[in-house]
């Protein structure tokens, strides 16, 4: 199983760009990398997903180097409402097959991002 | 919008009681998951299911069982609750294929075992 490692916490200020890196040295060929955001007393919410290179959507960008052993979530111009826990998730979902990481979607411990005024 | 509904937001049970946590999703998802979340430990997978009556152990299945009799419903059972099972329990669902890894979570059930 691909284990993930993220910084425990990060601090930023409103308007800054924030980059959170996740290490996943044992990522498997069929694993995707997905990031989630979680506010207190709520379930995590999907932010972005990628397999390789760069992915961008309306809220974030995800950078994945060629070896895929790490990934970086980039949040442009954060605001106070971006204060949350961010989780990196590595895994794949597919039809059962021996030896795959099917279904065992492993979350890291999460990064507590605090955005200051 | 996808909706994953967990039956109880807050529960208080006594040691030794049998506890049922229910989860229902309305998006015809094949996969359903139960996680528990504890401070400093993040989310840990207890069980998941990719089809009716099918289940697979996650990373911490001890002390738990699950039931999936209908596609939309996934139940987590604590046969004999213990204090170390006090936690936030999160249910999630997803499609079998396609946007792999995109889980839709419920709001959580906070269980306290006294």
PDB file of C-alpha atoms in Angstrom:
ATOM      1  CA  UNK A   1       0.000   0.000   0.000  1.00  0.00           C
ATOM      2  CA  UNK A   2       1.230   3.469  -0.839  1.00  0.00           C
ATOM      3  CA  UNK A   3       1.844   5.318   2.406  1.00  0.00           C
ATOM      4  CA  UNK A   4       1.641   9.081   2.292  1.00  0.00           C
ATOM      5  CA  UNK A   5       3.522  11.698   4.270  1.00  0.00           C
ATOM      6  CA  UNK A   6       2.483  15.334   4.553  1.00  0.00           C
ATOM      7  CA  UNK A   7       3.535  18.234   6.786  1.00  0.00           C
ATOM      8  CA  UNK A   8       1.450  18.315   9.936  1.00  0.00           C
ATOM      9  CA  UNK A   9       0.675  22.007   9.689  1.00  0.00           C
ATOM     10  CA  UNK A  10       1.250  25.107   7.598  1.00  0.00           C
ATOM     11  CA  UNK A  11       0.526  28.778   8.080  1.00  0.00           C
ATOM     12  CA  UNK A  12      -0.195  31.360   5.430  1.00  0.00           C
ATOM     13  CA  UNK A  13      -1.721  34.790   4.946  1.00  0.00           C
ATOM     14  CA  UNK A  14      -4.642  35.878   2.871  1.00  0.00           C
ATOM     15  CA  UNK A  15      -3.791  36.384  -0.781  1.00  0.00           C
ATOM     16  CA  UNK A  16      -0.716  34.154  -0.758  1.00  0.00           C
ATOM     17  CA  UNK A  17      -0.195  31.009  -2.794  1.00  0.00           C
ATOM     18  CA  UNK A  18       0.063  27.869  -0.680  1.00  0.00           C
ATOM     19  CA  UNK A  19       1.828  24.680  -1.760  1.00  0.00           C
ATOM     20  CA  UNK A  20       1.329  21.471   0.210  1.00  0.00           C
ATOM     21  CA  UNK A  21       3.514  18.534  -0.726  1.00  0.00           C
ATOM     22  CA  UNK A  22       2.696  14.877  -0.194  1.00  0.00           C
ATOM     23  CA  UNK A  23       5.267  12.077  -0.420  1.00  0.00           C
ATOM     24  CA  UNK A  24       4.177   8.654  -1.658  1.00  0.00           C
ATOM     25  CA  UNK A  25       7.300   6.668  -2.465  1.00  0.00           C
ATOM     26  CA  UNK A  26       5.497   3.342  -2.940  1.00  0.00           C
ATOM     27  CA  UNK A  27       2.825   4.534  -5.331  1.00  0.00           C
ATOM     28  CA  UNK A  28       1.610   1.778  -7.651  1.00  0.00           C
ATOM     29  CA  UNK A  29       1.211   2.018 -11.398  1.00  0.00           C
ATOM     30  CA  UNK A  30      -2.576   2.139 -11.252  1.00  0.00           C
ATOM     31  CA  UNK A  31      -2.801   4.550  -8.313  1.00  0.00           C
ATOM     32  CA  UNK A  32      -4.301   7.994  -8.684  1.00  0.00           C
ATOM     33  CA  UNK A  33      -3.491  10.939  -6.418  1.00  0.00           C
ATOM     34  CA  UNK A  34      -6.430  12.781  -4.946  1.00  0.00           C
ATOM     35  CA  UNK A  35      -6.640  15.689  -2.542  1.00  0.00           C
ATOM     36  CA  UNK A  36      -9.442  16.393  -0.107  1.00  0.00           C
ATOM     37  CA  UNK A  37     -10.369  19.322   2.097  1.00  0.00           C
ATOM     38  CA  UNK A  38     -12.048  18.910   5.463  1.00  0.00           C
ATOM     39  CA  UNK A  39     -13.681  21.499   7.687  1.00  0.00           C
ATOM     40  CA  UNK A  40     -14.501  20.793  11.354  1.00  0.00           C
ATOM     41  CA  UNK A  41     -17.549  18.571  11.891  1.00  0.00           C
ATOM     42  CA  UNK A  42     -17.823  17.764   8.193  1.00  0.00           C
ATOM     43  CA  UNK A  43     -16.727  14.914   5.975  1.00  0.00           C
ATOM     44  CA  UNK A  44     -13.812  15.487   3.570  1.00  0.00           C
ATOM     45  CA  UNK A  45     -14.610  17.058   0.233  1.00  0.00           C
ATOM     46  CA  UNK A  46     -12.911  16.299  -3.093  1.00  0.00           C
ATOM     47  CA  UNK A  47     -10.621  19.047  -4.422  1.00  0.00           C
ATOM     48  CA  UNK A  48      -8.604  17.639  -7.304  1.00  0.00           C
ATOM     49  CA  UNK A  49      -7.258  14.419  -8.765  1.00  0.00           C
ATOM     50  CA  UNK A  50      -4.396  13.544 -11.072  1.00  0.00           C
ATOM     51  CA  UNK A  51      -2.264  10.753 -12.396  1.00  0.00           C
ATOM     52  CA  UNK A  52       0.789  12.535 -13.798  1.00  0.00           C
ATOM     53  CA  UNK A  53       2.069  15.997 -14.820  1.00  0.00           C
ATOM     54  CA  UNK A  54      -0.209  18.894 -13.988  1.00  0.00           C
ATOM     55  CA  UNK A  55      -3.931  19.196 -13.416  1.00  0.00           C
ATOM     56  CA  UNK A  56      -5.781  22.443 -12.824  1.00  0.00           C
ATOM     57  CA  UNK A  57      -9.368  23.166 -11.905  1.00  0.00           C
ATOM     58  CA  UNK A  58     -11.233  26.188 -10.633  1.00  0.00           C
ATOM     59  CA  UNK A  59      -9.928  25.898  -7.088  1.00  0.00           C
ATOM     60  CA  UNK A  60      -6.456  24.337  -7.214  1.00  0.00           C
ATOM     61  CA  UNK A  61      -3.603  22.889  -9.231  1.00  0.00           C
ATOM     62  CA  UNK A  62      -1.914  19.562  -8.724  1.00  0.00           C
ATOM     63  CA  UNK A  63       1.700  19.019  -9.764  1.00  0.00           C
ATOM     64  CA  UNK A  64       3.026  15.478 -10.121  1.00  0.00           C
ATOM     65  CA  UNK A  65       6.652  14.854 -11.179  1.00  0.00           C
ATOM     66  CA  UNK A  66       7.567  12.155 -13.639  1.00  0.00           C
ATOM     67  CA  UNK A  67       8.511   9.608 -10.973  1.00  0.00           C
ATOM     68  CA  UNK A  68       5.140  10.187  -9.209  1.00  0.00           C
ATOM     69  CA  UNK A  69       6.743   9.721  -5.799  1.00  0.00           C
ATOM     70  CA  UNK A  70       5.358  13.019  -4.591  1.00  0.00           C
ATOM     71  CA  UNK A  71       2.686  15.522  -5.465  1.00  0.00           C
ATOM     72  CA  UNK A  72       2.039  19.172  -4.653  1.00  0.00           C
ATOM     73  CA  UNK A  73      -1.330  20.785  -4.132  1.00  0.00           C
ATOM     74  CA  UNK A  74      -1.227  24.462  -5.001  1.00  0.00           C
ATOM     75  CA  UNK A  75      -3.911  26.831  -3.722  1.00  0.00           C
ATOM     76  CA  UNK A  76      -3.715  30.257  -5.380  1.00  0.00           C
ATOM     77  CA  UNK A  77      -4.497  33.350  -3.348  1.00  0.00           C
ATOM     78  CA  UNK A  78      -5.874  31.698  -0.225  1.00  0.00           C
ATOM     79  CA  UNK A  79      -8.554  33.295   1.907  1.00  0.00           C
ATOM     80  CA  UNK A  80      -9.586  32.777   5.533  1.00  0.00           C
ATOM     81  CA  UNK A  81     -12.179  30.244   4.371  1.00  0.00           C
ATOM     82  CA  UNK A  82      -9.402  27.983   3.088  1.00  0.00           C
ATOM     83  CA  UNK A  83      -8.413  27.236   6.683  1.00  0.00           C
ATOM     84  CA  UNK A  84      -8.979  23.479   6.859  1.00  0.00           C
ATOM     85  CA  UNK A  85      -7.260  20.105   6.923  1.00  0.00           C
ATOM     86  CA  UNK A  86      -5.968  18.900   3.563  1.00  0.00           C
ATOM     87  CA  UNK A  87      -5.535  15.204   2.858  1.00  0.00           C
ATOM     88  CA  UNK A  88      -3.527  13.501   0.160  1.00  0.00           C
ATOM     89  CA  UNK A  89      -5.003  10.195  -0.933  1.00  0.00           C
ATOM     90  CA  UNK A  90      -3.265   7.607  -3.058  1.00  0.00           C
ATOM     91  CA  UNK A  91      -4.994   4.589  -4.472  1.00  0.00           C
ATOM     92  CA  UNK A  92      -7.005   3.111  -7.232  1.00  0.00           C
ATOM     93  CA  UNK A  93     -10.428   1.672  -7.639  1.00  0.00           C
ATOM     94  CA  UNK A  94     -11.212  -0.992 -10.127  1.00  0.00           C
ATOM     95  CA  UNK A  95     -12.393  -4.536 -10.565  1.00  0.00           C
ATOM     96  CA  UNK A  96     -10.868  -6.907  -8.052  1.00  0.00           C
ATOM     97  CA  UNK A  97      -7.507  -8.216  -9.107  1.00  0.00           C
ATOM     98  CA  UNK A  98      -4.797  -9.898  -7.145  1.00  0.00           C
ATOM     99  CA  UNK A  99      -2.046  -7.674  -5.879  1.00  0.00           C
ATOM    100  CA  UNK A 100      -3.635  -4.335  -6.687  1.00  0.00           C
ATOM    101  CA  UNK A 101      -4.424  -1.561  -4.262  1.00  0.00           C
ATOM    102  CA  UNK A 102      -8.071  -1.846  -5.226  1.00  0.00           C
ATOM    103  CA  UNK A 103     -10.370  -0.167  -2.782  1.00  0.00           C
ATOM    104  CA  UNK A 104      -7.751   0.425  -0.100  1.00  0.00           C
ATOM    105  CA  UNK A 105      -7.660   4.159  -0.416  1.00  0.00           C
ATOM    106  CA  UNK A 106      -5.105   5.309   2.108  1.00  0.00           C
ATOM    107  CA  UNK A 107      -5.317   8.760   3.596  1.00  0.00           C
ATOM    108  CA  UNK A 108      -2.316  10.525   5.047  1.00  0.00           C
ATOM    109  CA  UNK A 109      -2.530  12.249   8.411  1.00  0.00           C
ATOM    110  CA  UNK A 110      -3.466  15.492   6.786  1.00  0.00           C
ATOM    111  CA  UNK A 111      -2.046  19.004   6.819  1.00  0.00           C
ATOM    112  CA  UNK A 112      -3.704  21.635   8.977  1.00  0.00           C
ATOM    113  CA  UNK A 113      -3.618  24.840   6.952  1.00  0.00           C
ATOM    114  CA  UNK A 114      -4.231  28.040   8.878  1.00  0.00           C
ATOM    115  CA  UNK A 115      -4.757  31.209   6.880  1.00  0.00           C
ATOM    116  CA  UNK A 116      -4.191  34.423   8.812  1.00  0.00           C
ATOM    117  CA  UNK A 117      -5.646  37.853   8.017  1.00  0.00           C
TER     118      UNK A 117
ATOM    119  CA  UNK B   1     -25.738  16.564  -5.830  1.00  0.00           C
ATOM    120  CA  UNK B   2     -24.525  13.302  -4.399  1.00  0.00           C
ATOM    121  CA  UNK B   3     -25.902  12.689  -0.980  1.00  0.00           C
ATOM    122  CA  UNK B   4     -24.415  10.342   1.568  1.00  0.00           C
ATOM    123  CA  UNK B   5     -26.520  10.234   4.691  1.00  0.00           C
ATOM    124  CA  UNK B   6     -25.427   8.810   7.994  1.00  0.00           C
ATOM    125  CA  UNK B   7     -28.244   7.889  10.330  1.00  0.00           C
ATOM    126  CA  UNK B   8     -26.972   9.524  13.506  1.00  0.00           C
ATOM    127  CA  UNK B   9     -24.703  12.517  14.005  1.00  0.00           C
ATOM    128  CA  UNK B  10     -24.133  11.793  17.682  1.00  0.00           C
ATOM    129  CA  UNK B  11     -24.470   8.576  19.665  1.00  0.00           C
ATOM    130  CA  UNK B  12     -23.655   7.673  23.250  1.00  0.00           C
ATOM    131  CA  UNK B  13     -23.459   3.973  24.087  1.00  0.00           C
ATOM    132  CA  UNK B  14     -22.280   1.852  26.978  1.00  0.00           C
ATOM    133  CA  UNK B  15     -19.462  -0.653  26.944  1.00  0.00           C
ATOM    134  CA  UNK B  16     -20.681  -4.011  25.666  1.00  0.00           C
ATOM    135  CA  UNK B  17     -23.650  -2.645  23.735  1.00  0.00           C
ATOM    136  CA  UNK B  18     -24.204  -3.568  20.103  1.00  0.00           C
ATOM    137  CA  UNK B  19     -24.031  -0.507  17.895  1.00  0.00           C
ATOM    138  CA  UNK B  20     -25.318  -0.034  14.361  1.00  0.00           C
ATOM    139  CA  UNK B  21     -24.174   2.844  12.190  1.00  0.00           C
ATOM    140  CA  UNK B  22     -26.176   3.205   9.010  1.00  0.00           C
ATOM    141  CA  UNK B  23     -25.171   4.889   5.770  1.00  0.00           C
ATOM    142  CA  UNK B  24     -27.269   5.479   2.673  1.00  0.00           C
ATOM    143  CA  UNK B  25     -26.175   6.967  -0.665  1.00  0.00           C
ATOM    144  CA  UNK B  26     -28.423   8.105  -3.483  1.00  0.00           C
ATOM    145  CA  UNK B  27     -26.053   8.050  -6.465  1.00  0.00           C
ATOM    146  CA  UNK B  28     -26.109   4.350  -7.344  1.00  0.00           C
ATOM    147  CA  UNK B  29     -22.434   4.066  -6.380  1.00  0.00           C
ATOM    148  CA  UNK B  30     -20.933   0.608  -6.361  1.00  0.00           C
ATOM    149  CA  UNK B  31     -18.283   1.321  -3.719  1.00  0.00           C
ATOM    150  CA  UNK B  32     -18.992   2.175  -0.127  1.00  0.00           C
ATOM    151  CA  UNK B  33     -16.517   2.716   2.690  1.00  0.00           C
ATOM    152  CA  UNK B  34     -16.351   3.119   6.445  1.00  0.00           C
ATOM    153  CA  UNK B  35     -13.532   5.161   7.978  1.00  0.00           C
ATOM    154  CA  UNK B  36     -12.852   6.269  11.491  1.00  0.00           C
ATOM    155  CA  UNK B  37     -11.150   9.522  12.282  1.00  0.00           C
ATOM    156  CA  UNK B  38      -9.161  10.212  15.426  1.00  0.00           C
ATOM    157  CA  UNK B  39      -7.013  13.205  16.356  1.00  0.00           C
ATOM    158  CA  UNK B  40      -3.464  12.769  15.118  1.00  0.00           C
ATOM    159  CA  UNK B  41      -4.282   9.604  13.184  1.00  0.00           C
ATOM    160  CA  UNK B  42      -6.195  10.967  10.222  1.00  0.00           C
ATOM    161  CA  UNK B  43      -8.724   8.754   8.475  1.00  0.00           C
ATOM    162  CA  UNK B  44      -8.293   5.008   8.758  1.00  0.00           C
ATOM    163  CA  UNK B  45     -10.215   2.561   6.613  1.00  0.00           C
ATOM    164  CA  UNK B  46     -12.259  -0.019   8.511  1.00  0.00           C
ATOM    165  CA  UNK B  47     -14.116  -1.865   5.737  1.00  0.00           C
ATOM    166  CA  UNK B  48     -15.181  -1.264   2.179  1.00  0.00           C
ATOM    167  CA  UNK B  49     -17.599  -2.899  -0.207  1.00  0.00           C
ATOM    168  CA  UNK B  50     -17.639  -2.865  -4.002  1.00  0.00           C
ATOM    169  CA  UNK B  51     -20.925  -4.693  -4.486  1.00  0.00           C
ATOM    170  CA  UNK B  52     -23.948  -5.968  -2.635  1.00  0.00           C
ATOM    171  CA  UNK B  53     -22.977  -8.635  -0.113  1.00  0.00           C
ATOM    172  CA  UNK B  54     -19.295  -8.109  -0.916  1.00  0.00           C
ATOM    173  CA  UNK B  55     -16.918  -6.705   1.682  1.00  0.00           C
ATOM    174  CA  UNK B  56     -13.209  -6.284   2.125  1.00  0.00           C
ATOM    175  CA  UNK B  57     -11.244  -5.534   5.267  1.00  0.00           C
ATOM    176  CA  UNK B  58      -9.523  -2.232   5.496  1.00  0.00           C
ATOM    177  CA  UNK B  59      -6.604  -1.357   7.737  1.00  0.00           C
ATOM    178  CA  UNK B  60      -8.373  -1.628  11.109  1.00  0.00           C
ATOM    179  CA  UNK B  61     -11.266  -4.129  10.876  1.00  0.00           C
ATOM    180  CA  UNK B  62     -10.838  -5.639  14.338  1.00  0.00           C
ATOM    181  CA  UNK B  63     -13.919  -5.188  16.493  1.00  0.00           C
ATOM    182  CA  UNK B  64     -16.122  -4.237  13.550  1.00  0.00           C
ATOM    183  CA  UNK B  65     -18.302  -5.964  11.001  1.00  0.00           C
ATOM    184  CA  UNK B  66     -20.314  -4.640   8.067  1.00  0.00           C
ATOM    185  CA  UNK B  67     -23.413  -5.471   6.121  1.00  0.00           C
ATOM    186  CA  UNK B  68     -24.408  -4.541   2.589  1.00  0.00           C
ATOM    187  CA  UNK B  69     -27.746  -6.113   1.696  1.00  0.00           C
ATOM    188  CA  UNK B  70     -28.771  -3.341  -0.701  1.00  0.00           C
ATOM    189  CA  UNK B  71     -26.618  -1.307  -3.053  1.00  0.00           C
ATOM    190  CA  UNK B  72     -27.482   2.012  -1.449  1.00  0.00           C
ATOM    191  CA  UNK B  73     -26.973   0.986   2.170  1.00  0.00           C
ATOM    192  CA  UNK B  74     -23.816   0.065   4.082  1.00  0.00           C
ATOM    193  CA  UNK B  75     -23.964  -0.630   7.787  1.00  0.00           C
ATOM    194  CA  UNK B  76     -21.139  -0.710  10.305  1.00  0.00           C
ATOM    195  CA  UNK B  77     -21.669  -2.927  13.330  1.00  0.00           C
ATOM    196  CA  UNK B  78     -19.853  -2.876  16.619  1.00  0.00           C
ATOM    197  CA  UNK B  79     -20.796  -6.219  18.168  1.00  0.00           C
ATOM    198  CA  UNK B  80     -19.656  -5.219  21.656  1.00  0.00           C
ATOM    199  CA  UNK B  81     -18.676  -1.598  21.919  1.00  0.00           C
ATOM    200  CA  UNK B  82     -15.550  -0.680  23.824  1.00  0.00           C
ATOM    201  CA  UNK B  83     -14.232   2.665  24.992  1.00  0.00           C
ATOM    202  CA  UNK B  84     -11.423   2.592  22.429  1.00  0.00           C
ATOM    203  CA  UNK B  85     -14.058   2.685  19.709  1.00  0.00           C
ATOM    204  CA  UNK B  86     -15.032   6.200  20.735  1.00  0.00           C
ATOM    205  CA  UNK B  87     -14.411   8.091  17.523  1.00  0.00           C
ATOM    206  CA  UNK B  88     -15.829   9.942  14.533  1.00  0.00           C
ATOM    207  CA  UNK B  89     -17.071   7.475  11.921  1.00  0.00           C
ATOM    208  CA  UNK B  90     -17.279   8.559   8.302  1.00  0.00           C
ATOM    209  CA  UNK B  91     -19.071   6.767   5.504  1.00  0.00           C
ATOM    210  CA  UNK B  92     -18.176   7.366   1.857  1.00  0.00           C
ATOM    211  CA  UNK B  93     -19.214   6.122  -1.553  1.00  0.00           C
ATOM    212  CA  UNK B  94     -17.832   6.215  -5.078  1.00  0.00           C
ATOM    213  CA  UNK B  95     -18.233   4.769  -8.523  1.00  0.00           C
ATOM    214  CA  UNK B  96     -16.486   1.520  -9.310  1.00  0.00           C
ATOM    215  CA  UNK B  97     -14.574   2.970 -12.235  1.00  0.00           C
ATOM    216  CA  UNK B  98     -14.179   6.325 -13.894  1.00  0.00           C
ATOM    217  CA  UNK B  99     -13.031   9.096 -11.564  1.00  0.00           C
ATOM    218  CA  UNK B 100     -11.166   6.720  -9.343  1.00  0.00           C
ATOM    219  CA  UNK B 101     -10.574   7.918  -5.843  1.00  0.00           C
ATOM    220  CA  UNK B 102     -13.317  10.531  -5.802  1.00  0.00           C
ATOM    221  CA  UNK B 103     -15.113   9.662  -2.621  1.00  0.00           C
ATOM    222  CA  UNK B 104     -18.267  11.359  -1.445  1.00  0.00           C
ATOM    223  CA  UNK B 105     -18.464  11.524   2.324  1.00  0.00           C
ATOM    224  CA  UNK B 106     -21.293  11.789   4.778  1.00  0.00           C
ATOM    225  CA  UNK B 107     -21.162  14.287   7.625  1.00  0.00           C
ATOM    226  CA  UNK B 108     -19.977  11.732  10.138  1.00  0.00           C
ATOM    227  CA  UNK B 109     -21.300   9.989  13.225  1.00  0.00           C
ATOM    228  CA  UNK B 110     -19.603  10.833  16.486  1.00  0.00           C
ATOM    229  CA  UNK B 111     -19.768   7.819  18.773  1.00  0.00           C
ATOM    230  CA  UNK B 112     -18.967   7.977  22.472  1.00  0.00           C
ATOM    231  CA  UNK B 113     -18.673   4.707  24.358  1.00  0.00           C
ATOM    232  CA  UNK B 114     -18.868   5.059  28.129  1.00  0.00           C
TER     233      UNK B 114
END
